[in-house]
Amino acid sequence: MSKSFALLGEYTPTFPPHASTNAAIEHSRKILEADISADWVSTVDVEPKLFERYSGIWVAPGSPYKDMEKTLWAIRYARENNIPCFGTCGGFQHIVIEYARNVLGFKDAQHAEYDPYASKLFISQLACSLAGREMQLNFVPGSQVAAIYGSLSATEHYYCNFGVNPDCIRELKQGPLNISGSDIEGEVRVIEYPGHPFFIGTLFVPQTRSTPASYRFFGGCHGRTA
């Protein structure tokens, strides 16, 4: 059975994470021998019929997006309707904002890349940029991400300048969202929504390490790392 999913973001072929995303999907398709396809969809083109065409979404790196509100709508729809949703880098950040607004009830939750002076910044600029850095991660035993990696630790690449605001971690932990991965300093790097078939966000960009022999396929419940 053919599966198709949407890559939400503003596609730029010269942006390394976007090229890596395309490559990782192709690696997965070949190794899994799966009939899967993916289309880049600009956030300004997100509309209700999106989920009639696609069985899942991957919220890609490369924010700010052209339409933040439509992006958040797609994330919320996927969360509430058990549709697979994966967010990397900027995608992770927007999953946090959607959760803060619509689950925790912070309707003014904001992202510093869009409004640095907002009163409730759940996503703030990192004190030290992670762009271009490689860092070790620790995963929570029993989490989906630990099962995907087959390990409780990994080393991954980052392309981000923004992350979870340390001042909002207490609020973030008040709801059902699971913080399932952190770096060696304990900073939030992986989140999962419990009871959902596949709803995961990673601040890092795992697709950059994909090769034909070591692929990353997070669009469903398959994965292998090396």
Coordinates of C-alpha atoms in Angstrom, one line a residue:
M1 CA 0.0 0.0 0.0
S2 CA 1.4 3.4 -1.0
K3 CA 2.1 5.9 1.7
S4 CA 2.6 9.6 1.1
F5 CA 3.5 12.3 3.6
A6 CA 4.0 16.0 3.5
L7 CA 7.3 17.8 4.3
L8 CA 6.1 21.1 5.8
G9 CA 8.6 23.9 5.3
E10 CA 10.1 26.4 2.8
Y11 CA 12.2 24.1 0.6
T12 CA 15.6 25.4 -0.2
P13 CA 17.7 22.9 -2.2
T14 CA 21.0 24.5 -1.1
F15 CA 20.1 24.2 2.7
P16 CA 21.9 21.1 3.9
P17 CA 19.1 19.8 6.2
H18 CA 16.7 19.9 3.3
A19 CA 19.0 18.0 1.0
S20 CA 19.6 15.5 3.8
T21 CA 15.9 15.1 4.3
N22 CA 15.4 14.1 0.7
A23 CA 18.3 11.7 0.8
A24 CA 17.1 10.1 4.1
I25 CA 13.7 9.4 2.6
E26 CA 15.3 7.8 -0.5
H27 CA 17.6 5.7 1.7
S28 CA 14.6 4.5 3.7
R29 CA 12.5 3.8 0.6
K30 CA 15.2 1.6 -0.9
I31 CA 16.2 -0.3 2.2
L32 CA 12.7 -0.9 3.4
E33 CA 11.5 -1.6 -0.1
A34 CA 8.6 0.6 0.8
D35 CA 6.2 2.3 -1.5
I36 CA 6.5 5.7 0.1
S37 CA 6.6 9.2 -1.3
A38 CA 7.1 12.7 0.1
D39 CA 6.2 16.2 -1.2
W40 CA 7.5 19.5 0.0
V41 CA 4.6 21.7 1.0
S42 CA 5.1 25.4 1.8
T43 CA 3.4 26.4 5.1
V44 CA 1.4 29.0 3.2
D45 CA -0.2 26.1 1.2
V46 CA -1.4 24.2 4.3
E47 CA -5.1 23.7 4.3
P48 CA -7.7 21.2 5.6
K49 CA -7.5 18.9 2.5
L50 CA -3.8 18.4 3.3
F51 CA -4.7 15.3 5.4
E52 CA -6.9 13.9 2.6
R53 CA -3.7 13.7 0.4
Y54 CA -1.1 12.7 3.0
S55 CA -1.0 10.1 5.8
G56 CA 1.6 12.0 7.9
I57 CA 3.7 15.1 8.2
W58 CA 7.3 15.9 8.7
V59 CA 7.8 19.5 10.0
A60 CA 11.1 20.3 8.5
P61 CA 14.1 22.5 9.6
G62 CA 14.4 25.9 8.2
S63 CA 12.2 28.3 10.2
P64 CA 10.9 30.9 10.4
Y65 CA 8.1 29.5 8.3
K66 CA 6.0 31.7 6.0
D67 CA 2.9 30.9 7.9
M68 CA 3.3 29.9 11.6
E69 CA -0.4 29.6 12.3
K70 CA -1.1 27.2 9.5
T71 CA 1.9 25.1 10.6
L72 CA 0.6 25.0 14.2
W73 CA -2.9 24.0 12.8
A74 CA -1.3 21.0 10.9
I75 CA 0.6 19.9 14.0
R76 CA -2.5 20.1 16.2
Y77 CA -4.6 18.2 13.7
A78 CA -2.1 15.4 13.5
R79 CA -1.8 15.3 17.3
E80 CA -5.6 15.2 17.9
N81 CA -6.3 12.7 15.1
N82 CA -3.4 10.2 15.7
I83 CA -1.7 11.1 12.4
P84 CA 2.1 10.5 12.3
C85 CA 3.9 13.8 13.0
F86 CA 7.7 14.2 13.1
G87 CA 9.4 17.6 13.7
T88 CA 13.1 18.2 13.5
C89 CA 14.9 21.4 14.5
G90 CA 12.3 24.1 13.7
G91 CA 9.7 21.4 13.6
F92 CA 10.5 20.5 17.2
Q93 CA 10.2 24.1 18.2
H94 CA 6.8 24.5 16.6
I95 CA 5.5 21.2 18.2
V96 CA 6.4 22.8 21.6
I97 CA 4.5 26.0 20.8
E98 CA 1.4 24.1 19.6
Y99 CA 1.5 22.0 22.7
A100 CA 1.9 25.0 25.0
R101 CA -1.0 26.8 23.4
N102 CA -3.5 24.0 22.9
V103 CA -2.8 21.5 25.6
L104 CA -1.3 23.6 28.4
G105 CA -3.6 26.5 27.7
F106 CA -0.9 29.2 27.2
K107 CA -2.6 31.0 24.3
D108 CA 0.2 33.6 24.2
A109 CA 3.0 31.0 23.9
Q110 CA 5.4 32.3 21.4
H111 CA 8.7 31.6 19.5
A112 CA 11.5 34.2 19.8
E113 CA 12.3 33.9 16.1
Y114 CA 8.8 35.5 15.3
D115 CA 8.4 37.8 18.3
P116 CA 11.5 38.1 20.5
Y117 CA 9.7 40.5 23.0
A118 CA 6.6 38.3 23.6
S119 CA 5.6 37.9 27.2
K120 CA 5.6 34.0 27.1
L121 CA 8.5 32.7 25.1
F122 CA 8.4 28.9 25.2
I123 CA 11.1 28.9 22.5
S124 CA 13.9 31.3 23.1
Q125 CA 17.3 32.0 21.5
L126 CA 20.0 29.7 22.7
A127 CA 22.7 31.3 24.8
C128 CA 25.2 29.4 22.7
S129 CA 24.2 28.5 19.1
L130 CA 24.1 24.8 18.3
A131 CA 24.3 25.4 14.6
G132 CA 27.0 23.0 13.1
R133 CA 27.6 21.3 16.4
E134 CA 27.5 17.6 17.2
M135 CA 26.5 16.5 20.7
Q136 CA 25.8 13.4 22.7
L137 CA 22.2 12.6 23.7
N138 CA 20.7 10.4 26.4
F139 CA 17.2 8.7 25.9
V140 CA 14.7 7.7 28.5
P141 CA 14.4 3.9 28.8
G142 CA 11.1 2.7 27.2
S143 CA 10.7 5.7 25.0
Q144 CA 9.9 5.5 21.3
V145 CA 13.1 7.2 20.4
A146 CA 15.1 4.7 22.5
A147 CA 13.4 1.9 20.6
I148 CA 14.1 3.5 17.2
Y149 CA 17.8 3.9 18.0
G150 CA 18.0 0.6 19.8
S151 CA 20.1 2.5 22.3
L152 CA 19.9 4.9 25.3
S153 CA 22.5 7.2 23.7
A154 CA 23.5 8.7 20.4
T155 CA 25.5 11.5 18.9
E156 CA 23.7 13.9 16.5
H157 CA 24.0 17.1 14.5
Y158 CA 22.3 20.4 15.1
Y159 CA 21.5 23.4 12.9
C160 CA 19.5 25.5 15.4
N161 CA 19.8 28.8 17.2
F162 CA 16.6 28.4 19.2
G163 CA 15.4 25.9 21.8
V164 CA 13.1 25.3 24.8
N165 CA 13.2 28.3 27.1
P166 CA 14.7 27.1 30.4
D167 CA 12.2 29.3 32.2
C168 CA 9.3 27.3 30.8
I169 CA 10.5 23.8 31.4
R170 CA 8.4 23.6 34.6
E171 CA 5.3 24.5 32.7
L172 CA 6.2 22.1 29.9
K173 CA 6.3 19.2 32.3
Q174 CA 2.9 20.0 33.8
G175 CA 1.1 18.2 30.9
P176 CA 1.2 14.8 29.3
L177 CA 4.1 15.5 26.9
N178 CA 7.1 13.2 27.6
I179 CA 10.6 14.6 27.5
S180 CA 12.4 11.5 26.2
G181 CA 15.8 12.8 25.3
S182 CA 18.3 15.3 26.6
D183 CA 21.9 16.4 26.1
I184 CA 24.7 15.9 28.6
E185 CA 23.7 19.2 30.2
G186 CA 20.1 18.0 30.7
E187 CA 18.6 20.3 28.1
V188 CA 15.4 19.2 26.4
R189 CA 16.2 17.6 23.0
V190 CA 13.5 15.0 22.3
I191 CA 9.8 15.1 23.0
E192 CA 7.0 12.5 22.5
Y193 CA 3.2 12.7 22.9
P194 CA 2.0 9.7 24.9
G195 CA -0.7 7.4 23.5
H196 CA -0.1 8.6 20.0
P197 CA 1.1 6.2 17.3
F198 CA 4.0 8.5 16.3
F199 CA 4.3 12.1 17.5
I200 CA 8.0 13.0 18.0
G201 CA 10.1 16.1 17.9
T202 CA 13.9 16.3 17.9
L203 CA 15.9 19.6 18.2
F204 CA 18.7 17.8 16.4
V205 CA 18.6 16.8 12.7
P206 CA 19.0 13.0 12.5
Q207 CA 18.6 12.9 8.7
T208 CA 22.0 14.5 8.2
R209 CA 23.6 11.2 9.3
S210 CA 21.6 9.1 7.0
T211 CA 23.5 7.0 4.4
P212 CA 22.4 4.2 2.1
A213 CA 23.5 1.7 4.7
S214 CA 22.4 3.6 7.8
Y215 CA 19.0 5.2 7.3
R216 CA 16.6 7.2 9.3
F217 CA 12.9 6.8 8.7
F218 CA 10.8 8.5 11.3
G219 CA 7.7 8.9 9.2
G220 CA 6.3 5.7 10.7
C221 CA 7.3 3.3 13.3
H222 CA 10.4 1.9 11.5
G223 CA 14.0 2.9 12.2
R224 CA 17.5 1.8 12.2
T225 CA 20.7 3.5 13.1
A226 CA 24.3 2.6 12.9

